[in-house]
Amino acid sequence: MASTSPNIKQEASIPFWRDVRVLGIIAQIIFTILVIIFFAWLVNNFITNAENQGLEIGFDFLNSTASFDIAEGIEYEATDTFGRALWVGVVNTLRVSLIGIVLTTLLGIVVGIARLSNNWLISRVATVYIEIVRNIPLLVLLFFIYFAVILKLPAVSDSAQLFGLPIYLNNRGIAVPGLSATSAFPIWLAFIILGVILAMVLWTIQSRKEEQTGESINKFGNAVFAFLIVAFIGWIVTSAFASDQAIMVSASKNISDFDDFESIYVASIDDDALAELGSERNLTTILDVAEYRAELTDQLESGTLSPEEAELVEGRLDVLNDGAVTLCAVENSASEINAASQLRRRNIPVDVNGVDSVSQAGSAYAAGDCDILAGTQAELASERAILEAPDAHELIATNAPPLVLNTPAPAGFNIQGGVKLTPEFAALLIGLVIYTGSYAAEIVRAGILAVSKGQTEAARALGLNDTQRLRLIVLPQAMRVIIPPMTSQYLNLTKNSSLAVAIGYPDLVGVGNTVLNQSGFAVQVIIIFMVAYLTISLSISTFLNWYNQKVALVER
């Protein structure tokens, strides 16, 4: 028996004015229009009031002369414009923010893992650090580090050396070793890029071979080895053939390279003065001098000497330093750093006379104020040509690697060489890292705990040790939980750097306040603040969101 289906009445279409989807779109459009109207009213109101008061509303003031100095930062003079001054502030903000982000990440990972340690002491120390620092206002922490710690450090002449390393602490800041690029660095950088390309090609080829044969290949190790080979060859080639560095010395000294200064320095030591101070050492080689200097330094630092004995030891050190080789060069130039590091590497004390230009260094050398004039071969050739007796001075080409280790060293009442962190920068960086690191540590701890315990048990069943388990299994999976909240901490660190004005570090806000007071363009300066911090924050957020997508788990 055939059956007929009942006639089902089709549902009538909903009018658009009752459709929830359409109403939502209309509401958003209306809200957007209202926001635009509101901001247009604000802008129009500001323009009208500014015109009534005779105020300028443009940004032409950025081209006016600043007429104030900035304590630190990129190259800047008081005759530069307000725009240049604000750019110095932006660079200083980026400098402390980027370094702070890197150090905060490292501190957060270490402390976060330490809090989960089975070692009771390590775990409790990490817990105490986190709970105390997170409950201290950042501004109070900055004041404490700046006024109670850094400014209370010894004077420059009595700088404290950290663990015997070339790191010096004093109330003028912190001097640490650094790397300085020479003229050969761009060529070596090309080798580095070539090494990266070679490593990527090798990785791709071996990955395909691994898929075809099914045999495991140490792709990472092979790629790193290939990269290091190319980088090493580039280092050797550029150091030997791409250097344009040279030194100029008196021809009467018979100098052919830096090694010859060893005998000159040893011969310049006043043995009679040492004997008068009670020294019985016979100093015939540079190694003898280095060992004797170390002995005297250890005696002073031991604190067991009487005042009379300490005075004698200090006098002997002064005699050893009186024979220091004097170097003239442009301050903080690659020539100065290379020559000074070459001498210090040979345990030869050097007194650097850093000036602003090659001509000033040449004038000091011509006046007999220094033993060595350092610069590029072309610069020294020009300076030699204008000397009264050019033939009495010898130009010696020196090899300089692409990167020179710039090591600080005491010189009289100052610390010469190295990378110097001002008290303001050091206090701000340390404060931001310590404060933000406490939050980062909790984020890392939470991310590790978010990984299923089954993953840990499986890793142990495979025979992985704790380090391998953490590096290969736990942290890669924890990253998807760690990155989103860590992004917020990075943004907080960047914005909190504006507190630098409280301790005198010339960041964007500090420089901007000076520009505001000098120019009177308050609204424009505040707009620059907003745009700058918004741009930095969006850049950090965009990069980390991209990275978060890369490490996110891909589910089937």
XYZ file of C-alpha atoms in Angstrom:
556
model
C 0.000 0.000 0.000
C 1.462 3.252 -1.073
C 1.803 5.945 1.529
C 2.030 9.601 0.936
C 4.200 11.854 2.968
C 2.408 14.707 4.613
C 2.869 18.122 3.163
C 5.513 19.873 5.284
C 5.071 23.572 5.316
C 8.328 25.307 4.515
C 9.579 27.664 7.216
C 9.074 31.278 6.279
C 12.251 33.330 5.860
C 13.063 35.692 8.731
C 12.950 39.384 7.848
C 16.410 40.949 7.951
C 15.357 43.398 10.678
C 14.712 40.379 12.931
C 17.771 38.332 11.891
C 20.234 38.148 14.809
C 23.226 37.948 12.470
C 22.188 41.042 10.546
C 21.369 42.924 13.723
C 24.842 42.088 15.117
C 26.541 43.469 12.005
C 24.404 46.605 12.067
C 25.203 47.134 15.758
C 28.936 46.866 15.077
C 28.688 49.332 12.192
C 26.770 51.802 14.342
C 29.259 51.430 17.198
C 32.199 51.988 14.834
C 30.566 55.110 13.419
C 29.949 56.452 16.932
C 33.586 55.840 17.906
C 34.797 57.629 14.763
C 32.438 60.537 15.443
C 33.658 60.729 19.050
C 37.324 60.838 18.085
C 36.590 63.297 15.289
C 34.897 65.518 17.865
C 37.919 65.239 20.160
C 40.331 66.150 17.359
C 38.155 69.035 16.177
C 37.775 70.287 19.745
C 41.555 70.172 20.254
C 42.249 71.969 16.961
C 39.678 74.666 17.740
C 40.999 75.308 21.256
C 44.606 75.254 20.030
C 43.825 77.852 17.359
C 42.002 80.028 19.892
C 45.060 79.939 22.169
C 47.513 80.449 19.315
C 49.151 77.042 19.738
C 50.809 75.186 16.863
C 49.370 71.746 16.210
C 51.901 70.284 13.788
C 55.104 68.331 14.295
C 57.427 70.870 12.689
C 59.027 71.452 16.091
C 60.884 68.149 15.638
C 63.220 69.959 13.228
C 64.166 72.608 15.810
C 67.490 72.507 17.662
C 67.260 70.577 20.921
C 69.964 72.526 22.824
C 70.358 69.923 25.577
C 72.667 66.987 26.155
C 71.778 63.328 26.646
C 73.950 61.339 29.031
C 74.142 58.118 27.004
C 72.922 56.551 23.810
C 73.734 56.647 20.132
C 75.684 59.525 18.613
C 74.029 62.805 19.557
C 75.014 66.434 20.123
C 73.173 69.350 21.672
C 72.988 70.991 18.248
C 70.864 68.132 16.892
C 67.094 68.371 16.498
C 64.282 67.401 18.854
C 63.504 64.547 16.486
C 67.026 63.175 16.858
C 66.783 63.497 20.639
C 63.532 61.523 20.711
C 65.094 58.872 18.476
C 67.941 58.523 20.983
C 65.289 57.930 23.649
C 63.568 55.296 21.505
C 66.865 53.466 20.910
C 67.654 53.545 24.632
C 64.209 52.115 25.389
C 64.666 49.356 22.812
C 68.139 48.628 24.147
C 67.059 48.038 27.739
C 63.845 46.274 26.683
C 65.411 43.755 24.297
C 68.301 42.913 26.617
C 65.837 42.688 29.485
C 63.578 40.299 27.562
C 66.469 37.930 26.860
C 67.726 37.968 30.458
C 64.196 37.669 31.857
C 63.589 34.591 29.725
C 66.772 32.928 30.981
C 66.068 33.846 34.610
C 62.455 32.704 34.363
C 63.408 29.318 32.918
C 66.121 28.702 35.529
C 64.034 29.784 38.530
C 60.868 28.100 37.237
C 62.680 24.777 36.892
C 64.437 25.328 40.228
C 61.107 25.710 42.016
C 60.113 22.237 40.799
C 63.458 20.759 41.853
C 63.555 17.784 44.209
C 66.324 19.568 46.094
C 64.605 21.155 49.092
C 67.041 24.084 49.416
C 66.970 25.051 45.730
C 63.189 24.817 45.622
C 62.746 26.982 48.740
C 65.234 29.609 47.572
C 63.349 29.922 44.268
C 60.024 30.145 46.123
C 61.264 32.852 48.492
C 62.648 34.885 45.576
C 59.383 34.706 43.656
C 57.092 35.485 46.582
C 59.176 38.400 47.851
C 59.974 40.127 44.559
C 56.435 39.855 43.167
C 55.097 41.751 46.177
C 57.550 44.654 45.995
C 56.587 47.629 43.792
C 58.950 47.912 40.855
C 59.713 51.563 41.564
C 60.812 50.705 45.117
C 63.010 47.924 43.740
C 64.620 50.326 41.244
C 65.320 52.877 43.972
C 66.883 50.196 46.180
C 69.149 48.844 43.437
C 70.210 52.304 42.283
C 70.690 54.194 45.548
C 71.411 51.401 48.042
C 73.463 49.058 45.863
C 75.125 50.593 42.807
C 75.846 54.073 44.165
C 77.270 52.454 47.312
C 79.841 50.450 45.360
C 83.545 51.372 45.748
C 85.085 54.297 43.915
C 86.577 53.705 40.477
C 90.120 53.525 41.836
C 89.031 50.721 44.207
C 86.758 48.876 41.764
C 85.599 45.464 42.943
C 86.497 42.610 40.601
C 83.832 39.920 40.386
C 85.204 36.413 41.105
C 88.561 37.314 39.563
C 86.910 37.781 36.166
C 87.416 40.897 34.007
C 84.203 42.367 35.435
C 84.604 45.525 37.506
C 81.981 47.081 39.776
C 82.158 50.667 40.989
C 79.882 53.605 41.683
C 80.227 54.740 38.071
C 78.666 51.541 36.797
C 79.786 48.126 35.650
C 82.542 47.328 33.143
C 82.227 43.957 31.397
C 83.984 42.337 28.416
C 82.400 42.881 25.028
C 82.905 42.188 21.343
C 83.768 44.982 18.924
C 83.534 44.655 15.149
C 86.467 45.621 12.945
C 86.537 46.496 9.249
C 86.864 42.770 8.450
C 83.531 41.941 10.075
C 81.285 42.567 7.006
C 83.364 40.109 4.967
C 83.215 37.516 7.738
C 79.464 38.086 7.957
C 79.239 36.976 4.319
C 80.972 33.734 5.319
C 78.468 33.339 8.163
C 75.552 33.701 5.742
C 77.212 31.213 3.389
C 77.612 28.799 6.305
C 73.931 29.101 7.202
C 72.914 28.407 3.597
C 75.241 25.394 3.441
C 73.824 24.050 6.714
C 70.240 24.413 5.428
C 71.073 22.692 2.124
C 72.839 19.856 3.947
C 69.880 19.466 6.308
C 67.451 19.252 3.368
C 69.567 16.699 1.473
C 70.033 14.488 4.515
C 66.339 14.728 5.420
C 65.387 13.381 1.993
C 68.017 10.651 2.252
C 66.680 9.737 5.681
C 63.156 9.383 4.273
C 64.368 7.247 1.364
C 66.603 4.873 3.331
C 64.844 4.880 6.684
C 68.213 5.182 8.422
C 68.713 7.795 11.123
C 71.210 10.576 10.304
C 72.651 13.120 12.704
C 71.366 16.036 10.646
C 71.756 18.638 13.363
C 75.344 17.701 14.159
C 76.361 17.605 10.500
C 74.712 20.961 9.774
C 76.384 22.622 12.772
C 79.762 21.122 11.814
C 79.453 22.425 8.234
C 78.506 25.880 9.505
C 81.443 25.985 11.929
C 83.901 24.915 9.216
C 82.809 27.755 6.909
C 82.808 30.278 9.777
C 86.300 29.181 10.869
C 87.707 29.426 7.341
C 86.152 32.867 6.983
C 87.673 33.941 10.300
C 91.168 32.871 9.231
C 90.878 34.463 5.785
C 89.471 37.791 6.958
C 91.922 38.046 9.860
C 94.906 37.566 7.555
C 93.872 39.410 4.396
C 90.961 41.767 5.134
C 92.417 43.770 8.011
C 93.267 47.430 7.430
C 94.554 48.079 10.956
C 98.025 49.424 11.721
C 100.115 51.091 14.402
C 102.763 53.797 14.142
C 105.801 53.809 16.429
C 109.215 55.397 16.519
C 111.599 53.622 14.161
C 114.314 53.770 16.829
C 112.438 51.200 18.925
C 112.867 48.487 16.267
C 109.291 47.250 16.595
C 107.984 44.687 14.108
C 104.879 43.478 15.976
C 103.242 43.612 19.393
C 105.545 40.911 20.805
C 108.467 43.327 20.694
C 106.789 45.561 23.273
C 107.347 42.872 25.912
C 111.098 43.456 26.110
C 110.621 47.239 25.924
C 108.189 47.187 28.836
C 110.398 44.917 30.973
C 113.420 47.142 30.300
C 111.447 50.246 31.332
C 110.771 48.923 34.854
C 112.873 50.793 37.419
C 114.688 48.008 39.299
C 116.313 50.489 41.672
C 112.921 51.861 42.702
C 111.687 48.335 43.389
C 114.785 47.598 45.453
C 114.210 50.728 47.536
C 110.715 49.420 48.268
C 112.123 46.143 49.553
C 111.672 44.017 46.433
C 114.243 41.303 45.816
C 112.698 39.913 42.630
C 114.730 39.774 39.438
C 112.313 40.634 36.619
C 113.793 39.568 33.292
C 110.755 38.438 31.271
C 107.154 39.486 30.873
C 106.080 36.279 32.649
C 108.160 37.263 35.685
C 106.421 40.628 35.759
C 102.954 39.062 35.384
C 103.594 36.587 38.215
C 104.987 39.315 40.461
C 102.020 41.582 39.736
C 99.608 38.755 40.613
C 101.462 38.103 43.887
C 101.322 41.767 44.879
C 97.623 41.997 44.005
C 96.832 38.886 46.063
C 98.722 40.323 49.024
C 96.694 43.528 48.889
C 93.379 41.715 48.553
C 94.169 39.310 51.392
C 93.743 42.087 53.953
C 96.498 40.663 56.170
C 99.075 43.390 55.545
C 99.837 46.149 57.990
C 99.397 49.731 56.741
C 103.161 50.057 56.230
C 103.373 46.775 54.304
C 100.337 47.683 52.180
C 101.961 51.008 51.295
C 105.115 49.213 50.153
C 103.120 46.758 48.027
C 101.125 49.579 46.426
C 104.391 51.369 45.687
C 105.767 48.304 43.913
C 102.609 48.045 41.812
C 102.953 51.720 40.909
C 106.515 51.081 39.715
C 105.283 48.224 37.518
C 102.543 50.454 36.098
C 104.870 53.386 35.443
C 106.278 51.527 32.458
C 102.850 51.116 30.853
C 102.740 51.579 27.098
C 100.776 54.693 26.147
C 98.357 54.280 23.247
C 96.727 57.121 21.298
C 93.649 56.382 19.181
C 90.082 57.432 18.554
C 88.118 56.536 21.668
C 86.198 53.232 21.461
C 87.301 52.707 17.857
C 88.205 49.282 16.480
C 91.822 50.444 16.222
C 91.997 51.360 19.910
C 90.299 48.161 21.040
C 92.445 45.922 18.832
C 95.765 47.483 19.864
C 94.871 47.605 23.570
C 93.639 44.004 23.592
C 96.803 42.831 21.796
C 98.967 44.442 24.484
C 96.870 43.275 27.437
C 96.871 39.742 26.059
C 100.652 39.821 26.439
C 100.365 41.080 30.051
C 101.674 44.496 29.026
C 99.948 47.332 30.915
C 98.587 49.945 28.558
C 97.434 53.490 29.204
C 94.896 54.481 26.561
C 94.609 58.114 25.521
C 91.263 58.119 23.729
C 90.371 61.214 21.701
C 87.572 62.280 19.372
C 89.416 62.232 16.031
C 92.456 60.775 14.294
C 93.973 64.240 13.893
C 93.835 64.781 17.672
C 95.465 61.390 18.233
C 98.143 62.276 15.672
C 98.828 65.587 17.409
C 99.234 63.813 20.756
C 101.626 61.319 19.172
C 103.644 64.088 17.523
C 103.910 65.854 20.885
C 105.378 62.704 22.430
C 102.378 61.998 24.648
C 102.094 58.367 23.537
C 104.250 55.474 22.404
C 101.806 54.067 19.839
C 99.384 55.662 17.411
C 96.674 53.218 16.319
C 94.328 53.566 13.353
C 93.679 52.302 9.860
C 96.581 52.111 7.422
C 95.202 55.001 5.357
C 94.684 57.223 8.424
C 98.156 56.573 9.803
C 99.782 57.124 6.411
C 98.183 60.572 6.287
C 99.281 61.392 9.844
C 102.808 60.169 9.176
C 103.122 62.376 6.102
C 102.579 65.572 8.124
C 105.122 64.744 10.842
C 108.368 66.735 10.913
C 110.474 63.623 10.237
C 108.249 60.957 8.638
C 111.150 58.547 8.142
C 111.753 58.481 11.900
C 108.405 56.754 12.397
C 107.461 53.304 11.215
C 104.044 52.143 10.062
C 103.338 48.510 10.999
C 100.352 46.629 9.597
C 98.586 44.469 12.176
C 96.175 41.600 11.781
C 92.781 42.181 13.338
C 90.083 39.498 13.533
C 86.504 40.348 12.522
C 85.541 40.565 16.190
C 87.876 41.757 18.926
C 87.348 40.909 22.580
C 87.246 44.253 24.355
C 88.356 43.458 27.902
C 88.250 46.089 30.667
C 91.331 46.651 32.796
C 92.301 49.074 35.585
C 94.417 51.996 34.414
C 95.379 54.455 37.110
C 92.213 55.885 38.615
C 89.943 54.597 35.864
C 88.779 51.443 34.098
C 89.723 51.346 30.427
C 88.262 49.118 27.755
C 85.268 46.837 27.889
C 81.584 47.650 27.682
C 80.578 50.126 30.361
C 77.100 50.003 31.846
C 76.181 53.299 33.482
C 74.666 53.162 36.992
C 71.287 54.208 35.605
C 71.221 51.600 32.844
C 72.538 48.859 35.129
C 69.986 49.630 37.858
C 67.098 49.747 35.389
C 68.112 46.542 33.623
C 68.734 44.604 36.835
C 65.498 45.843 38.386
C 63.362 44.998 35.356
C 64.923 41.542 34.997
C 64.615 40.646 38.683
C 61.023 41.904 38.888
C 59.690 40.489 35.622
C 61.718 37.304 36.064
C 59.682 36.400 39.147
C 56.486 36.383 37.069
C 58.204 34.581 34.204
C 59.350 31.860 36.609
C 55.777 31.178 37.694
C 54.681 31.000 34.067
C 57.417 28.467 33.293
C 56.478 26.418 36.350
C 52.812 26.403 35.335
C 53.714 25.421 31.778
C 55.796 22.470 32.954
C 53.054 21.290 35.313
C 50.549 21.511 32.441
C 52.352 18.698 30.617
C 50.744 15.352 31.353
C 52.624 13.178 33.836
C 52.226 10.352 31.369
C 54.686 12.116 29.087
C 57.257 12.211 31.880
C 56.707 8.555 32.747
C 57.042 7.562 29.092
C 60.303 9.513 28.839
C 61.656 7.723 31.895
C 60.588 4.387 30.442
C 62.675 5.196 27.360
C 65.705 5.694 29.585
C 65.983 9.466 29.232
C 67.695 11.276 32.078
C 66.191 14.353 33.725
C 67.974 16.810 31.427
C 66.947 14.958 28.256
C 63.404 14.562 29.525
C 63.134 18.279 30.212
C 64.784 19.378 26.958
C 63.216 16.898 24.540
C 59.823 16.097 26.024
C 58.572 18.540 28.649
C 59.673 22.021 27.548
C 58.651 21.656 23.865
C 55.118 20.745 24.970
C 55.065 23.366 27.711
C 55.904 26.159 25.260
C 52.345 26.296 23.927
C 51.189 27.114 27.465
C 54.116 29.373 28.341
C 54.252 31.713 25.333
C 50.855 33.525 25.587
C 51.267 34.725 29.203
C 54.994 35.266 28.666
C 54.116 37.674 25.851
C 52.216 39.789 28.361
C 55.261 39.875 30.640
C 57.480 41.007 27.778
C 55.047 43.815 27.046
C 54.930 44.735 30.743
C 58.725 44.882 30.856
C 58.801 47.194 27.841
C 56.186 49.528 29.287
C 57.694 49.423 32.778
C 60.958 50.683 31.314
C 59.309 54.113 31.337
C 60.041 54.181 35.095
C 63.637 54.874 34.058
C 62.908 58.574 34.420
C 62.860 58.062 38.206
C 66.569 57.154 38.285
C 67.736 59.379 35.449
C 68.124 56.917 32.577
C 67.401 58.762 29.299
C 64.733 56.521 27.814
C 61.925 57.748 25.569
C 59.895 59.173 28.456
C 62.882 60.849 30.093
C 64.061 62.482 26.870
C 60.477 63.231 25.864
C 59.821 65.119 29.098
C 62.834 67.309 28.397
C 61.631 67.900 24.832
C 58.172 68.738 26.176
C 59.556 71.301 28.621
C 61.889 72.833 26.034
C 59.387 73.047 23.189
C 56.017 73.296 24.920
C 54.374 70.830 22.502
C 52.846 68.616 25.175
C 50.120 66.919 23.140
C 52.431 66.082 20.247
C 55.049 64.576 22.573
C 52.409 62.453 24.323
C 51.183 61.253 20.922
C 54.759 60.251 20.067
C 54.919 58.320 23.358
C 51.721 56.467 22.529
C 52.694 55.651 18.950
C 56.194 54.501 19.942
C 55.087 52.181 22.737
C 52.172 50.906 20.659
C 54.514 50.090 17.762
C 56.996 48.298 20.026
C 54.242 46.330 21.768
C 52.555 45.296 18.524
C 55.896 44.213 17.053
C 56.683 42.015 20.063
C 53.164 40.609 20.125
C 53.149 39.863 16.386
C 56.468 38.024 16.528
C 55.484 35.926 19.538
C 52.074 35.099 18.059
C 53.855 33.851 14.936
C 56.227 31.793 17.046
C 53.337 30.449 19.107
C 51.691 29.153 15.940
C 54.953 27.446 14.982
C 55.226 25.546 18.262
C 51.503 24.838 18.665
C 50.457 21.198 18.658
C 48.937 20.105 15.352
C 46.019 17.782 16.019
C 44.575 15.422 13.467
